[in-house]
Amino acid sequence: GSQPRTGVQFDSAGNLYGTTALGGANHAGAIFKIAKDGTETVVHSFDDPYGDIDPGVVTIDPATGDVYGTTAEGGENEYGKIYKLAANGSFTVLHDFDASQGDHAPAASLFLDGQGNLYGTTTGGGGRGVGTVFEYGADGSYRVLHIFMGPDGNGPLNGVIRDKAGNLYGLTEEGGANNGGTVYKLAPDGTLTTLHSFPGIADATPPGSGPLIRDHAGNLY
């Protein structure tokens, strides 16, 4: 592997999983595993005929060991994809993004709920091309949950987290009242609430990697 641009995730046994943008058997990036004894194994080498794929942070199902992730580019339509690497090593493309259908360029980790649904964000597409929040259902369905328009946020690079009531929380890099980015809440009925608009220069731009963290009291960091 080469150029590990994103973070790593633990599985239930304490192994670390991550991705690299280059390297691997096909020089197109890889998913790697580092065991507790430090042994590294390439568990999948990407081989995308459509060019640079730029894989993001992986998400691991603690019950099965299956690994889920996205690529910001590549796939059948060259606009990115959602994939699954099963614990037995089989690799499946679950969804190919298509800009003509409203969104593209997923650029963050996925959130996996207890029913097997995946939630994430794209940085392109939507009404003004500034990003969306989406759901990939356990039944294979795909739907856009929210289209960002600028005043409510622009560039949701960080993915989402979810509370027990089904509300999704995330960050946008730009947009909001001061065009300095936002913290938002997306309710199950589709209502988006801007919880905070960053002042812009004073607070700088919210970071472009890693989702929000929510504690047991409901505070967001």
Short mmCIF file of C-alpha atoms in Angstrom, two decimals:
data_model
loop_
_atom_site.label_atom_id
_atom_site.label_comp_id
_atom_site.label_asym_id
_atom_site.label_seq_id
_atom_site.Cartn_x
_atom_site.Cartn_y
_atom_site.Cartn_z
CA GLY A 1 0.00 0.00 0.00
CA SER A 2 0.95 3.63 -0.46
CA GLN A 3 -0.51 6.95 0.72
CA PRO A 4 -2.83 5.96 3.61
CA ARG A 5 -4.78 9.22 3.62
CA THR A 6 -7.59 8.20 5.98
CA GLY A 7 -7.86 6.81 9.49
CA VAL A 8 -8.20 3.24 10.74
CA GLN A 9 -10.95 1.27 12.44
CA PHE A 10 -10.87 -1.57 14.98
CA ASP A 11 -12.79 -4.80 14.52
CA SER A 12 -14.18 -6.72 17.49
CA ALA A 13 -10.95 -8.74 17.80
CA GLY A 14 -8.71 -5.66 18.02
CA ASN A 15 -7.36 -5.73 14.47
CA LEU A 16 -6.98 -2.42 12.61
CA TYR A 17 -8.36 -1.86 9.10
CA GLY A 18 -7.64 1.02 6.75
CA THR A 19 -7.18 1.99 3.13
CA THR A 20 -4.44 3.37 0.93
CA ALA A 21 -4.98 5.56 -2.13
CA LEU A 22 -2.22 3.86 -4.14
CA GLY A 23 -0.20 0.66 -4.02
CA GLY A 24 -1.58 -2.84 -3.65
CA ALA A 25 -1.32 -5.55 -6.26
CA ASN A 26 -2.79 -3.33 -8.98
CA HIS A 27 -1.30 0.03 -7.91
CA ALA A 28 -4.86 1.34 -7.46
CA GLY A 29 -5.09 1.29 -3.67
CA ALA A 30 -5.74 -1.36 -1.07
CA ILE A 31 -7.58 -2.31 2.11
CA PHE A 32 -5.12 -3.45 4.77
CA LYS A 33 -5.35 -5.19 8.13
CA ILE A 34 -2.87 -4.83 10.98
CA ALA A 35 -3.15 -7.58 13.59
CA LYS A 36 -2.48 -6.98 17.28
CA ASP A 37 1.01 -8.47 16.86
CA GLY A 38 1.80 -5.86 14.18
CA THR A 39 1.46 -8.16 11.18
CA GLU A 40 0.11 -6.33 8.13
CA THR A 41 -2.01 -8.06 5.49
CA VAL A 42 -3.49 -6.67 2.29
CA VAL A 43 -7.05 -8.00 2.39
CA HIS A 44 -8.14 -6.41 -0.89
CA SER A 45 -6.39 -4.69 -3.79
CA PHE A 46 -8.56 -2.28 -5.74
CA ASP A 47 -8.57 -2.73 -9.51
CA ASP A 48 -10.83 -0.07 -11.00
CA PRO A 49 -10.67 0.31 -14.79
CA TYR A 50 -12.20 3.79 -14.54
CA GLY A 51 -9.26 5.48 -12.89
CA ASP A 52 -8.38 6.92 -9.48
CA ILE A 53 -10.84 5.74 -6.83
CA ASP A 54 -9.60 7.45 -3.63
CA PRO A 55 -11.03 5.08 -0.97
CA GLY A 56 -12.20 6.56 2.32
CA VAL A 57 -12.35 5.33 5.91
CA VAL A 58 -13.84 1.85 6.28
CA THR A 59 -16.77 0.83 8.48
CA ILE A 60 -16.79 -2.61 10.11
CA ASP A 61 -19.85 -4.61 11.14
CA PRO A 62 -18.90 -5.88 14.61
CA ALA A 63 -21.30 -8.81 14.35
CA THR A 64 -20.04 -10.22 11.04
CA GLY A 65 -16.62 -8.68 10.41
CA ASP A 66 -17.78 -7.39 7.03
CA VAL A 67 -16.09 -4.17 5.87
CA TYR A 68 -17.98 -1.36 4.12
CA GLY A 69 -16.59 1.70 2.42
CA THR A 70 -16.81 4.22 -0.38
CA THR A 71 -14.59 5.49 -3.14
CA ALA A 72 -14.83 9.14 -4.18
CA GLU A 73 -14.20 8.29 -7.84
CA GLY A 74 -14.26 5.25 -10.08
CA GLY A 75 -17.05 2.73 -10.36
CA GLU A 76 -19.17 2.03 -13.40
CA ASN A 77 -20.14 5.68 -13.85
CA GLU A 78 -16.81 7.11 -12.61
CA TYR A 79 -18.55 9.03 -9.80
CA GLY A 80 -17.70 6.73 -6.89
CA LYS A 81 -19.25 3.66 -5.30
CA ILE A 82 -20.27 1.90 -2.09
CA TYR A 83 -18.61 -1.48 -1.58
CA LYS A 84 -18.65 -4.43 0.80
CA LEU A 85 -15.69 -6.64 1.61
CA ALA A 86 -17.15 -9.70 3.33
CA ALA A 87 -15.29 -11.46 6.12
CA ASN A 88 -14.65 -14.35 3.73
CA GLY A 89 -12.79 -11.99 1.36
CA SER A 90 -15.43 -11.60 -1.34
CA PHE A 91 -15.75 -8.06 -2.71
CA THR A 92 -19.06 -6.61 -3.92
CA VAL A 93 -19.99 -3.21 -5.33
CA LEU A 94 -23.29 -2.32 -3.65
CA HIS A 95 -24.01 0.98 -5.40
CA ASP A 96 -22.52 2.99 -8.25
CA PHE A 97 -23.09 6.72 -7.97
CA ASP A 98 -24.34 8.58 -11.03
CA ALA A 99 -24.28 12.37 -11.22
CA SER A 100 -27.30 12.35 -13.51
CA GLN A 101 -29.33 10.80 -10.66
CA GLY A 102 -28.53 13.58 -8.21
CA ASP A 103 -25.36 12.93 -6.26
CA HIS A 104 -21.77 11.76 -6.56
CA ALA A 105 -18.33 11.72 -4.93
CA PRO A 106 -18.88 10.13 -1.50
CA ALA A 107 -16.00 11.37 0.63
CA ALA A 108 -16.43 10.05 4.16
CA SER A 109 -16.96 6.94 6.24
CA LEU A 110 -20.36 5.26 6.37
CA PHE A 111 -22.50 4.88 9.48
CA LEU A 112 -23.96 1.38 9.95
CA ASP A 113 -27.08 1.11 12.10
CA GLY A 114 -28.37 -1.96 13.93
CA GLN A 115 -30.65 -2.94 11.05
CA GLY A 116 -27.87 -3.01 8.47
CA ASN A 117 -28.64 0.35 6.83
CA LEU A 118 -25.73 2.54 5.76
CA TYR A 119 -25.73 6.35 5.93
CA GLY A 120 -23.24 8.71 4.32
CA THR A 121 -22.64 11.97 2.50
CA THR A 122 -21.55 13.08 -0.93
CA THR A 123 -19.72 16.29 -1.77
CA GLY A 124 -21.26 16.62 -5.23
CA GLY A 125 -24.74 16.53 -6.65
CA GLY A 126 -28.02 17.82 -5.40
CA GLY A 127 -29.83 20.97 -6.45
CA ARG A 128 -26.73 23.17 -6.57
CA GLY A 129 -24.08 20.49 -6.69
CA VAL A 130 -22.93 21.07 -3.11
CA GLY A 131 -23.66 17.69 -1.55
CA THR A 132 -26.23 15.30 -0.10
CA VAL A 133 -26.98 12.92 2.76
CA PHE A 134 -27.95 9.43 1.59
CA GLU A 135 -29.13 6.05 2.88
CA TYR A 136 -28.24 2.66 1.43
CA GLY A 137 -30.77 0.24 2.87
CA ALA A 138 -30.14 -3.30 4.07
CA ASP A 139 -32.57 -4.36 1.31
CA GLY A 140 -30.38 -2.80 -1.38
CA SER A 141 -32.46 0.36 -1.81
CA TYR A 142 -30.83 3.76 -2.21
CA ARG A 143 -32.33 7.16 -1.47
CA VAL A 144 -31.18 10.73 -0.99
CA LEU A 145 -32.30 12.01 2.42
CA HIS A 146 -31.27 15.64 2.02
CA ILE A 147 -29.93 17.91 -0.72
CA PHE A 148 -27.77 20.80 0.48
CA MET A 149 -28.42 24.18 -1.12
CA GLY A 150 -25.71 26.42 0.35
CA PRO A 151 -27.48 28.41 3.08
CA ASP A 152 -28.09 25.13 4.94
CA GLY A 153 -24.52 23.91 4.31
CA ASN A 154 -22.07 23.15 1.54
CA GLY A 155 -19.62 20.26 1.25
CA PRO A 156 -20.55 17.62 3.87
CA LEU A 157 -17.13 15.95 3.93
CA ASN A 158 -17.39 14.22 7.28
CA GLY A 159 -20.16 11.68 6.98
CA VAL A 160 -22.82 11.38 9.67
CA ILE A 161 -23.50 9.83 13.06
CA ARG A 162 -26.91 8.71 14.34
CA ASP A 163 -28.68 8.75 17.70
CA LYS A 164 -31.21 6.20 19.03
CA ALA A 165 -34.11 8.31 17.79
CA GLY A 166 -32.83 8.10 14.21
CA ASN A 167 -31.55 11.67 13.93
CA LEU A 168 -28.40 12.13 11.84
CA TYR A 169 -25.71 14.68 12.71
CA GLY A 170 -22.87 16.00 10.58
CA LEU A 171 -20.63 18.88 9.52
CA THR A 172 -20.38 20.89 6.34
CA GLU A 173 -17.14 22.53 5.24
CA GLU A 174 -18.75 25.70 3.91
CA GLY A 175 -22.18 27.32 3.72
CA GLY A 176 -24.44 28.31 6.58
CA ALA A 177 -25.21 31.82 7.80
CA ASN A 178 -21.59 32.97 7.49
CA ASN A 179 -20.34 30.61 4.77
CA GLY A 180 -17.96 29.16 7.34
CA GLY A 181 -19.56 25.74 7.64
CA THR A 182 -22.23 24.23 9.85
CA VAL A 183 -23.19 21.57 12.36
CA TYR A 184 -26.53 20.09 11.31
CA LYS A 185 -29.20 17.65 12.48
CA LEU A 186 -31.33 15.69 10.02
CA ALA A 187 -34.51 14.23 11.53
CA PRO A 188 -36.10 10.96 10.30
CA ASP A 189 -38.87 12.97 8.62
CA GLY A 190 -36.29 14.81 6.50
CA THR A 191 -36.26 18.07 8.44
CA LEU A 192 -32.79 19.62 8.58
CA THR A 193 -31.87 21.92 11.46
CA THR A 194 -28.69 23.98 11.51
CA LEU A 195 -27.40 23.63 15.06
CA HIS A 196 -24.43 25.96 14.58
CA SER A 197 -23.03 28.18 11.83
CA PHE A 198 -19.29 28.76 12.15
CA PRO A 199 -18.24 32.42 11.91
CA GLY A 200 -15.80 31.66 9.14
CA ILE A 201 -12.36 33.24 9.57
CA ALA A 202 -12.56 33.38 13.36
CA ASP A 203 -13.20 29.65 13.78
CA ALA A 204 -11.62 28.63 10.46
CA THR A 205 -13.21 25.88 8.41
CA PRO A 206 -14.39 22.68 10.11
CA PRO A 207 -11.96 19.79 9.52
CA GLY A 208 -12.45 17.71 6.42
CA SER A 209 -11.90 14.26 7.93
CA GLY A 210 -13.61 12.32 10.65
CA PRO A 211 -17.24 12.59 11.77
CA LEU A 212 -18.67 14.30 14.81
CA ILE A 213 -18.47 12.56 18.17
CA ARG A 214 -21.57 12.41 20.39
CA ASP A 215 -21.33 11.61 24.11
CA HIS A 216 -23.95 9.87 26.27
CA ALA A 217 -25.44 13.21 27.29
CA GLY A 218 -26.02 14.19 23.66
CA ASN A 219 -23.21 16.72 23.39
CA LEU A 220 -21.45 16.96 20.03
CA TYR A 221 -17.71 17.44 19.54
#
